[in-house]
């Protein structure tokens, strides 16, 4: 059997997406294992979840570096040490440098249906716009904000009495399921990105 794909997961907060991946990786048939969890701040539940699961962690905080370029280089160096096949940015609230993205295939989830409502407030912006359906998007990170090639999307209906929290919580349930399913498929079968088109499966000859 092939070696499980090596994942590095980056978090900034609660880490429920991370937890879903940790739980999935407990099954050897899933085809992936998390070799490290990184964060841009200390004292977050995402790191505690990793520690409870016995996964190595690292923190690189922007304010500890004189320049943003210094932080960019530091996060690249530490991730490189873990030799990931795939980096998953799961609620990680920092943009990653071009150099980082060239080295590591990096996926991110966004709690809206891209290209709608990019940025920090996807659920709020969808609610304010009055859409009836929103959702979550898994994409390959590029230089923009939530603009990269789309791997998968899942719709979530907006309920009449939703507020931002209730909507985001329902999106997150769908988002976690999508993340687990697609990362597993990628780990087992591979991924090809050609321009904006993403295909999961063995490379065609
Ligand atoms: C997710 O909805 C993610 O898309 C957004 O922030 C949330 C992170 O949740 N960027 P968690 O830390 O995985 O619980």
PDB file of C-alpha atoms and ligand atoms in Angstrom:
ATOM      1  CA  UNK A   1       0.000   0.000   0.000  1.00  0.00           C
ATOM      2  CA  UNK A   2       1.184   3.551  -0.731  1.00  0.00           C
ATOM      3  CA  UNK A   3       2.473   5.705   2.109  1.00  0.00           C
ATOM      4  CA  UNK A   4      -0.231   8.050   3.450  1.00  0.00           C
ATOM      5  CA  UNK A   5      -0.017  11.583   2.039  1.00  0.00           C
ATOM      6  CA  UNK A   6       1.724  14.005   4.393  1.00  0.00           C
ATOM      7  CA  UNK A   7      -0.461  16.964   5.397  1.00  0.00           C
ATOM      8  CA  UNK A   8       0.566  20.155   7.137  1.00  0.00           C
ATOM      9  CA  UNK A   9      -2.517  21.992   8.447  1.00  0.00           C
ATOM     10  CA  UNK A  10      -2.426  25.736   9.239  1.00  0.00           C
ATOM     11  CA  UNK A  11      -4.922  27.198  11.734  1.00  0.00           C
ATOM     12  CA  UNK A  12      -5.705  30.512  13.444  1.00  0.00           C
ATOM     13  CA  UNK A  13      -8.709  29.714  15.623  1.00  0.00           C
ATOM     14  CA  UNK A  14     -11.114  27.062  16.805  1.00  0.00           C
ATOM     15  CA  UNK A  15      -9.748  24.392  14.508  1.00  0.00           C
ATOM     16  CA  UNK A  16     -12.965  22.448  13.890  1.00  0.00           C
ATOM     17  CA  UNK A  17     -11.877  21.838  10.293  1.00  0.00           C
ATOM     18  CA  UNK A  18      -8.552  20.554  11.637  1.00  0.00           C
ATOM     19  CA  UNK A  19     -10.409  18.268  14.067  1.00  0.00           C
ATOM     20  CA  UNK A  20     -12.448  16.797  11.222  1.00  0.00           C
ATOM     21  CA  UNK A  21      -9.196  15.980   9.394  1.00  0.00           C
ATOM     22  CA  UNK A  22      -7.600  14.557  12.564  1.00  0.00           C
ATOM     23  CA  UNK A  23     -10.611  12.264  13.024  1.00  0.00           C
ATOM     24  CA  UNK A  24     -10.580  11.182   9.371  1.00  0.00           C
ATOM     25  CA  UNK A  25      -6.840  10.432   9.442  1.00  0.00           C
ATOM     26  CA  UNK A  26      -7.381   7.967  12.309  1.00  0.00           C
ATOM     27  CA  UNK A  27      -8.606   5.505   9.661  1.00  0.00           C
ATOM     28  CA  UNK A  28      -5.605   4.134   7.719  1.00  0.00           C
ATOM     29  CA  UNK A  29      -7.848   3.728   4.654  1.00  0.00           C
ATOM     30  CA  UNK A  30      -8.245   7.513   4.518  1.00  0.00           C
ATOM     31  CA  UNK A  31      -4.803   7.744   2.937  1.00  0.00           C
ATOM     32  CA  UNK A  32      -3.414  10.805   4.722  1.00  0.00           C
ATOM     33  CA  UNK A  33      -1.746  11.736   7.951  1.00  0.00           C
ATOM     34  CA  UNK A  34      -1.188  15.134   9.539  1.00  0.00           C
ATOM     35  CA  UNK A  35       2.542  15.534  10.120  1.00  0.00           C
ATOM     36  CA  UNK A  36       2.338  19.007  11.688  1.00  0.00           C
ATOM     37  CA  UNK A  37      -0.083  21.781  12.619  1.00  0.00           C
ATOM     38  CA  UNK A  38       1.073  25.389  12.348  1.00  0.00           C
ATOM     39  CA  UNK A  39      -0.438  28.624  13.592  1.00  0.00           C
ATOM     40  CA  UNK A  40       0.176  32.371  13.425  1.00  0.00           C
ATOM     41  CA  UNK A  41      -0.705  32.811  17.115  1.00  0.00           C
ATOM     42  CA  UNK A  42      -0.399  30.965  20.396  1.00  0.00           C
ATOM     43  CA  UNK A  43      -3.103  29.876  22.806  1.00  0.00           C
ATOM     44  CA  UNK A  44      -5.743  28.859  20.274  1.00  0.00           C
ATOM     45  CA  UNK A  45      -7.976  25.811  20.412  1.00  0.00           C
ATOM     46  CA  UNK A  46      -6.642  24.653  17.040  1.00  0.00           C
ATOM     47  CA  UNK A  47      -3.191  24.107  18.572  1.00  0.00           C
ATOM     48  CA  UNK A  48      -4.685  22.423  21.647  1.00  0.00           C
ATOM     49  CA  UNK A  49      -6.537  19.996  19.380  1.00  0.00           C
ATOM     50  CA  UNK A  50      -3.264  19.101  17.642  1.00  0.00           C
ATOM     51  CA  UNK A  51      -1.463  18.629  20.948  1.00  0.00           C
ATOM     52  CA  UNK A  52      -4.228  16.364  22.250  1.00  0.00           C
ATOM     53  CA  UNK A  53      -3.854  14.285  19.090  1.00  0.00           C
ATOM     54  CA  UNK A  54      -0.074  14.047  19.568  1.00  0.00           C
ATOM     55  CA  UNK A  55       0.687  16.018  16.379  1.00  0.00           C
ATOM     56  CA  UNK A  56       3.793  18.276  16.323  1.00  0.00           C
ATOM     57  CA  UNK A  57       2.934  21.992  16.303  1.00  0.00           C
ATOM     58  CA  UNK A  58       4.690  25.232  15.462  1.00  0.00           C
ATOM     59  CA  UNK A  59       3.823  28.909  15.841  1.00  0.00           C
ATOM     60  CA  UNK A  60       5.183  31.736  13.730  1.00  0.00           C
ATOM     61  CA  UNK A  61       3.692  35.079  14.755  1.00  0.00           C
ATOM     62  CA  UNK A  62       4.015  38.005  12.350  1.00  0.00           C
ATOM     63  CA  UNK A  63       4.724  40.467  15.188  1.00  0.00           C
ATOM     64  CA  UNK A  64       7.810  38.450  16.197  1.00  0.00           C
ATOM     65  CA  UNK A  65       9.465  39.346  12.885  1.00  0.00           C
ATOM     66  CA  UNK A  66      10.897  42.682  11.807  1.00  0.00           C
ATOM     67  CA  UNK A  67       9.357  42.433   8.367  1.00  0.00           C
ATOM     68  CA  UNK A  68       6.540  40.554   6.713  1.00  0.00           C
ATOM     69  CA  UNK A  69       9.132  39.044   4.368  1.00  0.00           C
ATOM     70  CA  UNK A  70      10.898  37.659   7.433  1.00  0.00           C
ATOM     71  CA  UNK A  71       7.684  35.930   8.525  1.00  0.00           C
ATOM     72  CA  UNK A  72       7.063  34.671   4.965  1.00  0.00           C
ATOM     73  CA  UNK A  73      10.516  33.064   4.920  1.00  0.00           C
ATOM     74  CA  UNK A  74      10.100  31.596   8.413  1.00  0.00           C
ATOM     75  CA  UNK A  75       6.754  29.944   7.715  1.00  0.00           C
ATOM     76  CA  UNK A  76       8.122  28.540   4.459  1.00  0.00           C
ATOM     77  CA  UNK A  77      11.185  27.114   6.194  1.00  0.00           C
ATOM     78  CA  UNK A  78       9.278  25.464   9.012  1.00  0.00           C
ATOM     79  CA  UNK A  79       6.668  23.929   6.706  1.00  0.00           C
ATOM     80  CA  UNK A  80       9.414  22.639   4.410  1.00  0.00           C
ATOM     81  CA  UNK A  81      10.932  20.767   7.338  1.00  0.00           C
ATOM     82  CA  UNK A  82       7.830  18.529   7.445  1.00  0.00           C
ATOM     83  CA  UNK A  83       7.992  17.687   3.711  1.00  0.00           C
ATOM     84  CA  UNK A  84       4.251  17.943   3.076  1.00  0.00           C
ATOM     85  CA  UNK A  85       2.539  16.534   0.000  1.00  0.00           C
ATOM     86  CA  UNK A  86      -0.278  18.997   0.670  1.00  0.00           C
ATOM     87  CA  UNK A  87      -0.785  22.037   2.902  1.00  0.00           C
ATOM     88  CA  UNK A  88      -4.307  22.715   4.157  1.00  0.00           C
ATOM     89  CA  UNK A  89      -5.084  26.218   5.334  1.00  0.00           C
ATOM     90  CA  UNK A  90      -8.062  25.550   7.630  1.00  0.00           C
ATOM     91  CA  UNK A  91      -9.230  28.868   8.988  1.00  0.00           C
ATOM     92  CA  UNK A  92      -5.683  30.285   8.718  1.00  0.00           C
ATOM     93  CA  UNK A  93      -6.031  34.070   8.660  1.00  0.00           C
ATOM     94  CA  UNK A  94      -2.771  35.067   6.946  1.00  0.00           C
ATOM     95  CA  UNK A  95      -1.941  35.364   3.279  1.00  0.00           C
ATOM     96  CA  UNK A  96       0.914  33.102   2.182  1.00  0.00           C
ATOM     97  CA  UNK A  97       3.742  34.339  -0.036  1.00  0.00           C
ATOM     98  CA  UNK A  98       4.218  33.514  -3.710  1.00  0.00           C
ATOM     99  CA  UNK A  99       7.324  31.553  -2.807  1.00  0.00           C
ATOM    100  CA  UNK A 100       5.359  29.452  -0.277  1.00  0.00           C
ATOM    101  CA  UNK A 101       2.604  28.756  -2.809  1.00  0.00           C
ATOM    102  CA  UNK A 102       5.111  27.758  -5.482  1.00  0.00           C
ATOM    103  CA  UNK A 103       6.681  25.227  -3.148  1.00  0.00           C
ATOM    104  CA  UNK A 104       3.582  23.699  -1.604  1.00  0.00           C
ATOM    105  CA  UNK A 105       0.242  22.851  -3.141  1.00  0.00           C
ATOM    106  CA  UNK A 106      -2.015  24.634  -0.649  1.00  0.00           C
ATOM    107  CA  UNK A 107      -5.770  24.274  -0.233  1.00  0.00           C
ATOM    108  CA  UNK A 108      -8.054  26.663   1.620  1.00  0.00           C
ATOM    109  CA  UNK A 109     -11.716  26.655   2.524  1.00  0.00           C
ATOM    110  CA  UNK A 110     -13.907  29.716   2.290  1.00  0.00           C
ATOM    111  CA  UNK A 111     -17.369  29.959   3.878  1.00  0.00           C
ATOM    112  CA  UNK A 112     -19.122  31.223   0.730  1.00  0.00           C
ATOM    113  CA  UNK A 113     -19.621  30.105  -2.856  1.00  0.00           C
ATOM    114  CA  UNK A 114     -16.640  31.659  -4.667  1.00  0.00           C
ATOM    115  CA  UNK A 115     -16.293  33.943  -6.522  1.00  0.00           C
ATOM    116  CA  UNK A 116     -19.080  35.488  -4.396  1.00  0.00           C
ATOM    117  CA  UNK A 117     -18.275  37.142  -1.071  1.00  0.00           C
ATOM    118  CA  UNK A 118     -14.481  36.771  -0.778  1.00  0.00           C
ATOM    119  CA  UNK A 119     -12.606  37.996   2.291  1.00  0.00           C
ATOM    120  CA  UNK A 120     -13.029  37.831   6.037  1.00  0.00           C
ATOM    121  CA  UNK A 121     -16.838  38.095   6.220  1.00  0.00           C
ATOM    122  CA  UNK A 122     -18.290  35.585   3.762  1.00  0.00           C
ATOM    123  CA  UNK A 123     -21.346  34.599   5.862  1.00  0.00           C
ATOM    124  CA  UNK A 124     -22.131  38.208   6.861  1.00  0.00           C
ATOM    125  CA  UNK A 125     -21.787  39.511   3.308  1.00  0.00           C
ATOM    126  CA  UNK A 126     -24.002  36.723   1.931  1.00  0.00           C
ATOM    127  CA  UNK A 127     -26.659  37.446   4.561  1.00  0.00           C
ATOM    128  CA  UNK A 128     -26.549  41.190   3.895  1.00  0.00           C
ATOM    129  CA  UNK A 129     -26.854  40.611   0.169  1.00  0.00           C
ATOM    130  CA  UNK A 130     -29.969  38.540   0.761  1.00  0.00           C
ATOM    131  CA  UNK A 131     -28.883  35.452  -1.175  1.00  0.00           C
ATOM    132  CA  UNK A 132     -31.051  32.386  -0.593  1.00  0.00           C
ATOM    133  CA  UNK A 133     -28.212  29.916  -1.094  1.00  0.00           C
ATOM    134  CA  UNK A 134     -24.621  30.272   0.011  1.00  0.00           C
ATOM    135  CA  UNK A 135     -22.132  27.580   1.007  1.00  0.00           C
ATOM    136  CA  UNK A 136     -18.473  26.731   1.170  1.00  0.00           C
ATOM    137  CA  UNK A 137     -15.677  26.475  -1.377  1.00  0.00           C
ATOM    138  CA  UNK A 138     -12.491  24.428  -1.306  1.00  0.00           C
ATOM    139  CA  UNK A 139      -9.873  25.958  -3.584  1.00  0.00           C
ATOM    140  CA  UNK A 140      -6.196  25.931  -4.484  1.00  0.00           C
ATOM    141  CA  UNK A 141      -4.639  29.027  -2.952  1.00  0.00           C
ATOM    142  CA  UNK A 142      -3.209  31.548  -5.418  1.00  0.00           C
ATOM    143  CA  UNK A 143      -1.951  35.115  -4.979  1.00  0.00           C
ATOM    144  CA  UNK A 144      -5.455  36.586  -4.572  1.00  0.00           C
ATOM    145  CA  UNK A 145      -7.959  36.516  -1.724  1.00  0.00           C
ATOM    146  CA  UNK A 146     -10.230  33.471  -2.193  1.00  0.00           C
ATOM    147  CA  UNK A 147      -9.660  33.591  -5.957  1.00  0.00           C
ATOM    148  CA  UNK A 148      -7.839  30.303  -6.648  1.00  0.00           C
ATOM    149  CA  UNK A 149      -8.941  27.369  -8.831  1.00  0.00           C
ATOM    150  CA  UNK A 150     -11.971  25.661  -7.304  1.00  0.00           C
ATOM    151  CA  UNK A 151     -11.680  22.061  -6.086  1.00  0.00           C
ATOM    152  CA  UNK A 152     -15.210  21.628  -4.716  1.00  0.00           C
ATOM    153  CA  UNK A 153     -18.234  23.563  -3.520  1.00  0.00           C
ATOM    154  CA  UNK A 154     -21.177  22.737  -1.303  1.00  0.00           C
ATOM    155  CA  UNK A 155     -24.437  24.722  -1.166  1.00  0.00           C
ATOM    156  CA  UNK A 156     -26.120  25.741   2.089  1.00  0.00           C
ATOM    157  CA  UNK A 157     -29.610  27.338   2.064  1.00  0.00           C
ATOM    158  CA  UNK A 158     -30.037  30.604   3.974  1.00  0.00           C
ATOM    159  CA  UNK A 159     -32.938  30.353   6.448  1.00  0.00           C
ATOM    160  CA  UNK A 160     -35.273  33.296   7.063  1.00  0.00           C
ATOM    161  CA  UNK A 161     -34.292  33.642  10.708  1.00  0.00           C
ATOM    162  CA  UNK A 162     -30.539  33.158  10.209  1.00  0.00           C
ATOM    163  CA  UNK A 163     -28.071  35.525  11.815  1.00  0.00           C
ATOM    164  CA  UNK A 164     -24.365  35.531  10.934  1.00  0.00           C
ATOM    165  CA  UNK A 165     -23.497  32.977  13.617  1.00  0.00           C
ATOM    166  CA  UNK A 166     -26.255  30.502  12.847  1.00  0.00           C
ATOM    167  CA  UNK A 167     -25.508  30.701   9.128  1.00  0.00           C
ATOM    168  CA  UNK A 168     -21.747  30.318   9.606  1.00  0.00           C
ATOM    169  CA  UNK A 169     -22.250  27.343  11.933  1.00  0.00           C
ATOM    170  CA  UNK A 170     -24.403  25.557   9.321  1.00  0.00           C
ATOM    171  CA  UNK A 171     -21.885  26.396   6.597  1.00  0.00           C
ATOM    172  CA  UNK A 172     -19.099  24.985   8.757  1.00  0.00           C
ATOM    173  CA  UNK A 173     -20.869  21.617   9.069  1.00  0.00           C
ATOM    174  CA  UNK A 174     -21.024  21.332   5.275  1.00  0.00           C
ATOM    175  CA  UNK A 175     -17.527  22.775   4.911  1.00  0.00           C
ATOM    176  CA  UNK A 176     -15.946  20.156   7.198  1.00  0.00           C
ATOM    177  CA  UNK A 177     -17.622  17.274   5.375  1.00  0.00           C
ATOM    178  CA  UNK A 178     -16.468  18.646   2.017  1.00  0.00           C
ATOM    179  CA  UNK A 179     -12.918  19.181   3.263  1.00  0.00           C
ATOM    180  CA  UNK A 180     -12.623  15.651   4.655  1.00  0.00           C
ATOM    181  CA  UNK A 181     -14.066  14.059   1.528  1.00  0.00           C
ATOM    182  CA  UNK A 182     -11.946  16.006  -0.947  1.00  0.00           C
ATOM    183  CA  UNK A 183      -8.644  15.898   0.948  1.00  0.00           C
ATOM    184  CA  UNK A 184      -9.061  12.119   1.224  1.00  0.00           C
ATOM    185  CA  UNK A 185      -9.728  11.798  -2.499  1.00  0.00           C
ATOM    186  CA  UNK A 186      -6.691  13.957  -3.276  1.00  0.00           C
ATOM    187  CA  UNK A 187      -4.495  11.989  -0.859  1.00  0.00           C
ATOM    188  CA  UNK A 188      -5.516   8.682  -2.429  1.00  0.00           C
ATOM    189  CA  UNK A 189      -5.838   9.631  -6.090  1.00  0.00           C
ATOM    190  CA  UNK A 190      -3.838  12.843  -6.688  1.00  0.00           C
ATOM    191  CA  UNK A 191      -4.825  16.217  -8.106  1.00  0.00           C
ATOM    192  CA  UNK A 192      -4.134  18.040 -11.343  1.00  0.00           C
ATOM    193  CA  UNK A 193      -4.456  21.807 -11.687  1.00  0.00           C
ATOM    194  CA  UNK A 194      -4.452  23.218 -15.218  1.00  0.00           C
ATOM    195  CA  UNK A 195      -5.233  26.902 -15.286  1.00  0.00           C
ATOM    196  CA  UNK A 196      -8.514  27.208 -13.410  1.00  0.00           C
ATOM    197  CA  UNK A 197      -9.523  23.593 -13.947  1.00  0.00           C
ATOM    198  CA  UNK A 198      -8.944  21.164 -11.121  1.00  0.00           C
ATOM    199  CA  UNK A 199      -9.272  17.418 -11.522  1.00  0.00           C
ATOM    200  CA  UNK A 200      -8.934  14.824  -8.802  1.00  0.00           C
ATOM    201  CA  UNK A 201      -7.627  11.463  -9.931  1.00  0.00           C
ATOM    202  CA  UNK A 202      -4.536   9.849 -11.373  1.00  0.00           C
ATOM    203  CA  UNK A 203      -2.714  11.963 -13.972  1.00  0.00           C
ATOM    204  CA  UNK A 204      -3.982  11.070 -17.459  1.00  0.00           C
ATOM    205  CA  UNK A 205      -1.342   9.848 -19.872  1.00  0.00           C
TER     206      UNK A 205
HETATM  207  C1  LIG B   1     -14.129  28.350   8.566  1.00  0.00           C
HETATM  208  O1  LIG B   1     -15.466  28.640   8.248  1.00  0.00           O
HETATM  209  C2  LIG B   1     -13.204  28.859   7.484  1.00  0.00           C
HETATM  210  O2  LIG B   1     -13.707  28.714   6.208  1.00  0.00           O
HETATM  211  C3  LIG B   1     -13.119  30.306   7.853  1.00  0.00           C
HETATM  212  O3  LIG B   1     -12.999  30.307   9.253  1.00  0.00           O
HETATM  213  C4  LIG B   1     -13.624  29.134   9.756  1.00  0.00           C
HETATM  214  C5  LIG B   1     -12.595  28.385  10.547  1.00  0.00           C
HETATM  215  O4  LIG B   1     -13.181  27.494  11.421  1.00  0.00           O
HETATM  216  N1  LIG B   1     -12.023  30.956   7.171  1.00  0.00           N
HETATM  217  P1  LIG B   1     -12.325  26.486  12.303  1.00  0.00           P
HETATM  218  O5  LIG B   1     -11.177  27.235  12.961  1.00  0.00           O
HETATM  219  O6  LIG B   1     -11.834  25.366  11.420  1.00  0.00           O
HETATM  220  O7  LIG B   1     -13.317  25.978  13.318  1.00  0.00           O
END
